[in-house]
Each structure stands twice: as C-alpha cells, then as structure tokens.
Amino acid sequence: PRSRARIAGETGLTRGTVSSLVNELIDLHLLRETGEDERPGGVGRPAQTLELDDRVVAIGLEVNVDYLAVCVEDLTGAVRHERRVYTDNRRSSSGPVLTRLARMARRAVDEVEQEGLLAAGIAVALPGLVEVRTGTLLRAPNLGWSGIAIADELGRRIGPLPVRVENEANLAALAEQWQGAAQGLRS
C-alpha cells in the first residue's frame, strides 16, 4: 500500500499525473483506496493509501500429460478457485481434451462472476514448443500434438476473454520469480 504522494516521489512523476493515472486504475478496478492514513497522526491532510484491488482475476489453465488444471487468482495473488482433474492425456486427441479444459474454465469464470469478480483473461500452460504471438502449440511430443491453434480453439469454446498461450516451464519460472524461491533474482 502507498499514497499518491509516495508513488509520485518513488516514480518521479508529478502528483497530478499520478492522481490522473490512479483515478483511471480505480475506475478499472485495478486499484482501490483503503481509507487508511499512510502516516496516522501526521501533520496536514491525511495521505490515503492505495492498494491492488482484488476484484479483477486471471484464469490459469494447464494441460499436462496426466492432468488438466484451472486456477483463478486475483491481483493480490489470492487463489479464488482451483481445480485439478487427473486424466491420461497422452492417448487423447486435442479436441476432447480442449473441450474438457474449456468446460473447467467456463465453470471457473461463472463462479467468479457470481462472486462479482471481473475476469481479465486466460493464460494456458502447455508442455511443448509454443508460438506465443499466434497462440499456437507447435509441438508437444509427450502429448503427440502438433500445429494446434490453442488460443483460437479455447477462445471459441470459452467465450470473449482473451487467451494467451505459453510453455509451462516458462510460466513456472515466472511464478518462482514472482512468488517462489527466485524472488528478487534478476535472471
């Protein structure tokens, strides 16, 4: 949590610019005012703190050789929904697997919407070589899949949310950097 003044001081932006940007982020439900004074008992007008809003969520999907998973997290990192279904995907063609995964994702989206949360998008972790720009799985040898437009396929099955596709190991490395053993490391 930080006040607008502190954000301006730490970023070098003017207070007016910070205030304008903060108001926009509040309107988008990405930030919220806590109602708490950053310096209780201080002199002058109280500096209200801002923090990440927990109403916007992201949907994470994973296809693995022996399970499908869905996880919904808000901007604070809190897990709002999680489900894993164990199944042998090595012997399945992509169509039925993606249909099951889309059904899991749709249930998660419906659940968070019933809670008044806003789903921002979907990220899909895949065990293979991925073309991120097009959302295409180029080759997943352990699944026996190749040349599948995963983002398009899931987008048709799930609905209007943007779908981003990435290699599972790359996403695992990011998770470790953001929340795990690699916090604070640059590489």
PDB file of C-alpha atoms in Angstrom:
ATOM      1  CA  PRO A   1       0.000   0.000   0.000  1.00  0.00           C
ATOM      2  CA  ARG A   2       1.175   3.509  -0.911  1.00  0.00           C
ATOM      3  CA  SER A   3      -0.210   7.010  -1.074  1.00  0.00           C
ATOM      4  CA  ARG A   4      -0.389   9.022  -4.290  1.00  0.00           C
ATOM      5  CA  ALA A   5       2.324  11.336  -2.917  1.00  0.00           C
ATOM      6  CA  ARG A   6       4.620   8.416  -2.176  1.00  0.00           C
ATOM      7  CA  ILE A   7       4.038   6.951  -5.647  1.00  0.00           C
ATOM      8  CA  ALA A   8       4.897  10.349  -7.174  1.00  0.00           C
ATOM      9  CA  GLY A   9       8.074  10.539  -5.087  1.00  0.00           C
ATOM     10  CA  GLU A  10       9.170   6.989  -5.949  1.00  0.00           C
ATOM     11  CA  THR A  11       8.439   7.250  -9.679  1.00  0.00           C
ATOM     12  CA  GLY A  12       9.425  10.852 -10.352  1.00  0.00           C
ATOM     13  CA  LEU A  13       6.008  11.565 -11.871  1.00  0.00           C
ATOM     14  CA  THR A  14       4.123  14.699 -10.907  1.00  0.00           C
ATOM     15  CA  ARG A  15       1.361  14.406  -8.310  1.00  0.00           C
ATOM     16  CA  GLY A  16      -1.184  15.471 -10.937  1.00  0.00           C
ATOM     17  CA  THR A  17      -0.058  12.727 -13.324  1.00  0.00           C
ATOM     18  CA  VAL A  18      -0.115  10.123 -10.558  1.00  0.00           C
ATOM     19  CA  SER A  19      -3.570  11.257  -9.445  1.00  0.00           C
ATOM     20  CA  SER A  20      -4.906  11.050 -13.004  1.00  0.00           C
ATOM     21  CA  LEU A  21      -3.425   7.574 -13.546  1.00  0.00           C
ATOM     22  CA  VAL A  22      -4.613   6.340 -10.155  1.00  0.00           C
ATOM     23  CA  ASN A  23      -8.159   7.540 -10.842  1.00  0.00           C
ATOM     24  CA  GLU A  24      -8.136   5.632 -14.126  1.00  0.00           C
ATOM     25  CA  LEU A  25      -6.841   2.473 -12.402  1.00  0.00           C
ATOM     26  CA  ILE A  26      -9.517   2.803  -9.711  1.00  0.00           C
ATOM     27  CA  ASP A  27     -12.206   3.092 -12.421  1.00  0.00           C
ATOM     28  CA  LEU A  28     -10.831  -0.135 -13.970  1.00  0.00           C
ATOM     29  CA  HIS A  29     -10.984  -1.891 -10.558  1.00  0.00           C
ATOM     30  CA  LEU A  30      -7.213  -2.420 -10.575  1.00  0.00           C
ATOM     31  CA  LEU A  31      -6.563  -0.200  -7.531  1.00  0.00           C
ATOM     32  CA  ARG A  32      -8.643   0.876  -4.566  1.00  0.00           C
ATOM     33  CA  GLU A  33      -8.306   3.352  -1.734  1.00  0.00           C
ATOM     34  CA  THR A  34      -8.031   1.660   1.651  1.00  0.00           C
ATOM     35  CA  GLY A  35      -9.408   4.546   3.690  1.00  0.00           C
ATOM     36  CA  GLU A  36      -6.349   4.322   5.913  1.00  0.00           C
ATOM     37  CA  ASP A  37      -3.927   7.174   6.537  1.00  0.00           C
ATOM     38  CA  GLU A  38      -0.366   6.384   5.416  1.00  0.00           C
ATOM     39  CA  ARG A  39       1.020   8.444   8.344  1.00  0.00           C
ATOM     40  CA  PRO A  40      -1.531   8.402  11.175  1.00  0.00           C
ATOM     41  CA  GLY A  41      -1.007  11.344  13.493  1.00  0.00           C
ATOM     42  CA  GLY A  42       0.967  13.296  10.885  1.00  0.00           C
ATOM     43  CA  VAL A  43       0.544  16.976  10.161  1.00  0.00           C
ATOM     44  CA  GLY A  44      -1.541  18.137   7.193  1.00  0.00           C
ATOM     45  CA  ARG A  45      -4.104  16.427   5.035  1.00  0.00           C
ATOM     46  CA  PRO A  46      -4.098  12.622   5.549  1.00  0.00           C
ATOM     47  CA  ALA A  47      -2.443  10.665   2.735  1.00  0.00           C
ATOM     48  CA  GLN A  48      -4.918   7.902   1.871  1.00  0.00           C
ATOM     49  CA  THR A  49      -3.240   4.656   0.878  1.00  0.00           C
ATOM     50  CA  LEU A  50      -3.909   2.736  -2.286  1.00  0.00           C
ATOM     51  CA  GLU A  51      -3.621  -0.996  -2.799  1.00  0.00           C
ATOM     52  CA  LEU A  52      -4.279  -3.522  -5.516  1.00  0.00           C
ATOM     53  CA  ASP A  53      -7.968  -4.267  -5.918  1.00  0.00           C
ATOM     54  CA  ASP A  54      -8.937  -7.915  -5.543  1.00  0.00           C
ATOM     55  CA  ARG A  55     -11.976  -7.815  -7.865  1.00  0.00           C
ATOM     56  CA  VAL A  56     -10.036  -8.430 -11.104  1.00  0.00           C
ATOM     57  CA  VAL A  57      -8.941 -12.022 -11.614  1.00  0.00           C
ATOM     58  CA  ALA A  58      -6.986 -14.027 -14.154  1.00  0.00           C
ATOM     59  CA  ILE A  59      -7.730 -17.605 -15.149  1.00  0.00           C
ATOM     60  CA  GLY A  60      -4.801 -20.002 -15.423  1.00  0.00           C
ATOM     61  CA  LEU A  61      -5.226 -23.273 -17.306  1.00  0.00           C
ATOM     62  CA  GLU A  62      -2.762 -26.122 -17.620  1.00  0.00           C
ATOM     63  CA  VAL A  63      -2.639 -29.116 -19.914  1.00  0.00           C
ATOM     64  CA  ASN A  64      -0.274 -31.791 -18.683  1.00  0.00           C
ATOM     65  CA  VAL A  65       0.226 -35.391 -19.719  1.00  0.00           C
ATOM     66  CA  ASP A  66      -1.658 -36.691 -16.685  1.00  0.00           C
ATOM     67  CA  TYR A  67      -3.993 -33.868 -15.614  1.00  0.00           C
ATOM     68  CA  LEU A  68      -5.908 -30.720 -16.526  1.00  0.00           C
ATOM     69  CA  ALA A  69      -5.969 -27.790 -14.104  1.00  0.00           C
ATOM     70  CA  VAL A  70      -7.630 -24.433 -13.626  1.00  0.00           C
ATOM     71  CA  CYS A  71      -6.622 -21.782 -11.104  1.00  0.00           C
ATOM     72  CA  VAL A  72      -8.118 -18.329 -10.613  1.00  0.00           C
ATOM     73  CA  GLU A  73      -6.060 -15.656  -8.837  1.00  0.00           C
ATOM     74  CA  ASP A  74      -6.826 -12.038  -8.088  1.00  0.00           C
ATOM     75  CA  LEU A  75      -4.310  -9.184  -8.388  1.00  0.00           C
ATOM     76  CA  THR A  76      -3.214  -9.647  -4.779  1.00  0.00           C
ATOM     77  CA  GLY A  77      -2.174 -13.236  -5.550  1.00  0.00           C
ATOM     78  CA  ALA A  78      -5.020 -14.842  -3.617  1.00  0.00           C
ATOM     79  CA  VAL A  79      -6.332 -18.065  -5.143  1.00  0.00           C
ATOM     80  CA  ARG A  80     -10.097 -17.707  -5.689  1.00  0.00           C
ATOM     81  CA  HIS A  81     -10.783 -21.035  -7.413  1.00  0.00           C
ATOM     82  CA  GLU A  82      -8.695 -24.131  -8.080  1.00  0.00           C
ATOM     83  CA  ARG A  83      -9.404 -27.499  -9.608  1.00  0.00           C
ATOM     84  CA  ARG A  84      -7.292 -30.335 -10.972  1.00  0.00           C
ATOM     85  CA  VAL A  85      -8.638 -33.362 -12.831  1.00  0.00           C
ATOM     86  CA  TYR A  86      -6.344 -36.341 -13.271  1.00  0.00           C
ATOM     87  CA  THR A  87      -6.626 -37.957 -16.671  1.00  0.00           C
ATOM     88  CA  ASP A  88      -4.210 -39.533 -19.149  1.00  0.00           C
ATOM     89  CA  ASN A  89      -3.964 -37.000 -21.965  1.00  0.00           C
ATOM     90  CA  ARG A  90      -1.198 -38.883 -23.815  1.00  0.00           C
ATOM     91  CA  ARG A  91      -3.702 -41.050 -25.625  1.00  0.00           C
ATOM     92  CA  SER A  92      -6.227 -38.326 -26.415  1.00  0.00           C
ATOM     93  CA  SER A  93      -6.547 -36.131 -29.445  1.00  0.00           C
ATOM     94  CA  SER A  94      -6.536 -32.412 -28.751  1.00  0.00           C
ATOM     95  CA  GLY A  95     -10.256 -31.787 -29.423  1.00  0.00           C
ATOM     96  CA  PRO A  96     -11.752 -33.693 -26.479  1.00  0.00           C
ATOM     97  CA  VAL A  97      -9.000 -32.503 -24.113  1.00  0.00           C
ATOM     98  CA  LEU A  98      -9.561 -28.862 -25.053  1.00  0.00           C
ATOM     99  CA  THR A  99     -13.317 -29.312 -24.676  1.00  0.00           C
ATOM    100  CA  ARG A 100     -12.839 -30.660 -21.112  1.00  0.00           C
ATOM    101  CA  LEU A 101     -10.391 -27.845 -20.321  1.00  0.00           C
ATOM    102  CA  ALA A 102     -12.803 -25.227 -21.700  1.00  0.00           C
ATOM    103  CA  ARG A 103     -15.623 -26.686 -19.599  1.00  0.00           C
ATOM    104  CA  MET A 104     -13.434 -26.367 -16.475  1.00  0.00           C
ATOM    105  CA  ALA A 105     -12.556 -22.780 -17.431  1.00  0.00           C
ATOM    106  CA  ARG A 106     -16.180 -21.845 -18.103  1.00  0.00           C
ATOM    107  CA  ARG A 107     -17.218 -23.166 -14.664  1.00  0.00           C
ATOM    108  CA  ALA A 108     -14.457 -21.118 -13.038  1.00  0.00           C
ATOM    109  CA  VAL A 109     -15.496 -17.978 -14.951  1.00  0.00           C
ATOM    110  CA  ASP A 110     -19.144 -18.495 -13.989  1.00  0.00           C
ATOM    111  CA  GLU A 111     -18.186 -18.972 -10.336  1.00  0.00           C
ATOM    112  CA  VAL A 112     -16.071 -15.813 -10.126  1.00  0.00           C
ATOM    113  CA  GLU A 113     -18.698 -13.761 -11.961  1.00  0.00           C
ATOM    114  CA  GLN A 114     -21.299 -14.923  -9.420  1.00  0.00           C
ATOM    115  CA  GLU A 115     -18.962 -13.555  -6.730  1.00  0.00           C
ATOM    116  CA  GLY A 116     -18.916 -10.169  -8.502  1.00  0.00           C
ATOM    117  CA  LEU A 117     -15.343 -10.577  -9.741  1.00  0.00           C
ATOM    118  CA  LEU A 118     -14.110  -9.474 -13.167  1.00  0.00           C
ATOM    119  CA  ALA A 119     -12.198 -11.997 -15.284  1.00  0.00           C
ATOM    120  CA  ALA A 120      -9.480 -10.210 -17.285  1.00  0.00           C
ATOM    121  CA  GLY A 121      -8.195 -13.086 -19.381  1.00  0.00           C
ATOM    122  CA  ILE A 122      -6.854 -16.608 -19.606  1.00  0.00           C
ATOM    123  CA  ALA A 123      -3.318 -17.974 -19.706  1.00  0.00           C
ATOM    124  CA  VAL A 124      -2.722 -21.556 -20.814  1.00  0.00           C
ATOM    125  CA  ALA A 125       0.384 -23.529 -19.805  1.00  0.00           C
ATOM    126  CA  LEU A 126       1.336 -26.214 -22.318  1.00  0.00           C
ATOM    127  CA  PRO A 127       4.037 -28.922 -22.228  1.00  0.00           C
ATOM    128  CA  GLY A 128       5.651 -28.154 -25.550  1.00  0.00           C
ATOM    129  CA  LEU A 129       7.008 -25.659 -28.027  1.00  0.00           C
ATOM    130  CA  VAL A 130       4.652 -22.675 -28.293  1.00  0.00           C
ATOM    131  CA  GLU A 131       4.379 -19.754 -30.708  1.00  0.00           C
ATOM    132  CA  VAL A 132       3.247 -17.126 -28.209  1.00  0.00           C
ATOM    133  CA  ARG A 133       2.350 -14.471 -30.788  1.00  0.00           C
ATOM    134  CA  THR A 134      -0.227 -16.675 -32.524  1.00  0.00           C
ATOM    135  CA  GLY A 135      -1.198 -18.824 -29.538  1.00  0.00           C
ATOM    136  CA  THR A 136      -0.225 -21.982 -31.406  1.00  0.00           C
ATOM    137  CA  LEU A 137       1.181 -25.168 -29.927  1.00  0.00           C
ATOM    138  CA  LEU A 138       3.866 -26.075 -32.444  1.00  0.00           C
ATOM    139  CA  ARG A 139       4.835 -29.419 -30.941  1.00  0.00           C
ATOM    140  CA  ALA A 140       4.120 -31.294 -27.710  1.00  0.00           C
ATOM    141  CA  PRO A 141       5.898 -34.649 -28.049  1.00  0.00           C
ATOM    142  CA  ASN A 142       4.589 -36.054 -24.750  1.00  0.00           C
ATOM    143  CA  LEU A 143       1.018 -35.428 -25.880  1.00  0.00           C
ATOM    144  CA  GLY A 144       1.581 -36.293 -29.530  1.00  0.00           C
ATOM    145  CA  TRP A 145       0.098 -32.947 -30.592  1.00  0.00           C
ATOM    146  CA  SER A 146       1.435 -30.503 -33.169  1.00  0.00           C
ATOM    147  CA  GLY A 147       0.277 -27.449 -35.085  1.00  0.00           C
ATOM    148  CA  ILE A 148      -2.766 -26.650 -32.944  1.00  0.00           C
ATOM    149  CA  ALA A 149      -4.098 -23.084 -32.629  1.00  0.00           C
ATOM    150  CA  ILE A 150      -4.815 -23.465 -28.901  1.00  0.00           C
ATOM    151  CA  ALA A 151      -5.751 -19.817 -28.253  1.00  0.00           C
ATOM    152  CA  ASP A 152      -8.286 -19.837 -31.093  1.00  0.00           C
ATOM    153  CA  GLU A 153      -9.697 -23.250 -30.144  1.00  0.00           C
ATOM    154  CA  LEU A 154     -10.177 -22.320 -26.488  1.00  0.00           C
ATOM    155  CA  GLY A 155     -11.443 -18.840 -27.372  1.00  0.00           C
ATOM    156  CA  ARG A 156     -14.242 -20.409 -29.432  1.00  0.00           C
ATOM    157  CA  ARG A 157     -15.140 -22.782 -26.614  1.00  0.00           C
ATOM    158  CA  ILE A 158     -14.902 -20.383 -23.655  1.00  0.00           C
ATOM    159  CA  GLY A 159     -16.109 -17.043 -24.938  1.00  0.00           C
ATOM    160  CA  PRO A 160     -14.952 -13.456 -25.211  1.00  0.00           C
ATOM    161  CA  LEU A 161     -11.976 -13.497 -22.809  1.00  0.00           C
ATOM    162  CA  PRO A 162      -8.513 -13.056 -24.333  1.00  0.00           C
ATOM    163  CA  VAL A 163      -6.465 -16.283 -24.302  1.00  0.00           C
ATOM    164  CA  ARG A 164      -2.666 -16.313 -24.086  1.00  0.00           C
ATOM    165  CA  VAL A 165      -0.647 -19.492 -24.570  1.00  0.00           C
ATOM    166  CA  GLU A 166       2.825 -20.163 -23.169  1.00  0.00           C
ATOM    167  CA  ASN A 167       5.202 -23.003 -22.414  1.00  0.00           C
ATOM    168  CA  GLU A 168       4.651 -24.473 -18.943  1.00  0.00           C
ATOM    169  CA  ALA A 169       8.329 -24.239 -17.933  1.00  0.00           C
ATOM    170  CA  ASN A 170       8.453 -20.531 -18.816  1.00  0.00           C
ATOM    171  CA  LEU A 171       5.360 -19.878 -16.713  1.00  0.00           C
ATOM    172  CA  ALA A 172       6.764 -21.937 -13.828  1.00  0.00           C
ATOM    173  CA  ALA A 173       9.958 -19.843 -13.904  1.00  0.00           C
ATOM    174  CA  LEU A 174       7.899 -16.639 -13.750  1.00  0.00           C
ATOM    175  CA  ALA A 175       5.866 -17.997 -10.840  1.00  0.00           C
ATOM    176  CA  GLU A 176       9.069 -18.776  -8.943  1.00  0.00           C
ATOM    177  CA  GLN A 177      10.393 -15.288  -9.645  1.00  0.00           C
ATOM    178  CA  TRP A 178       7.157 -13.577  -8.560  1.00  0.00           C
ATOM    179  CA  GLN A 179       6.141 -15.741  -5.600  1.00  0.00           C
ATOM    180  CA  GLY A 180       8.649 -18.517  -5.028  1.00  0.00           C
ATOM    181  CA  ALA A 181      12.294 -19.327  -4.476  1.00  0.00           C
ATOM    182  CA  ALA A 182      13.582 -16.923  -7.136  1.00  0.00           C
ATOM    183  CA  GLN A 183      12.067 -13.737  -5.709  1.00  0.00           C
ATOM    184  CA  GLY A 184      14.434 -10.821  -6.104  1.00  0.00           C
ATOM    185  CA  LEU A 185      16.628 -12.540  -8.693  1.00  0.00           C
ATOM    186  CA  ARG A 186      17.116 -10.733 -11.976  1.00  0.00           C
ATOM    187  CA  SER A 187      17.692 -13.762 -14.201  1.00  0.00           C
TER     188      SER A 187
END
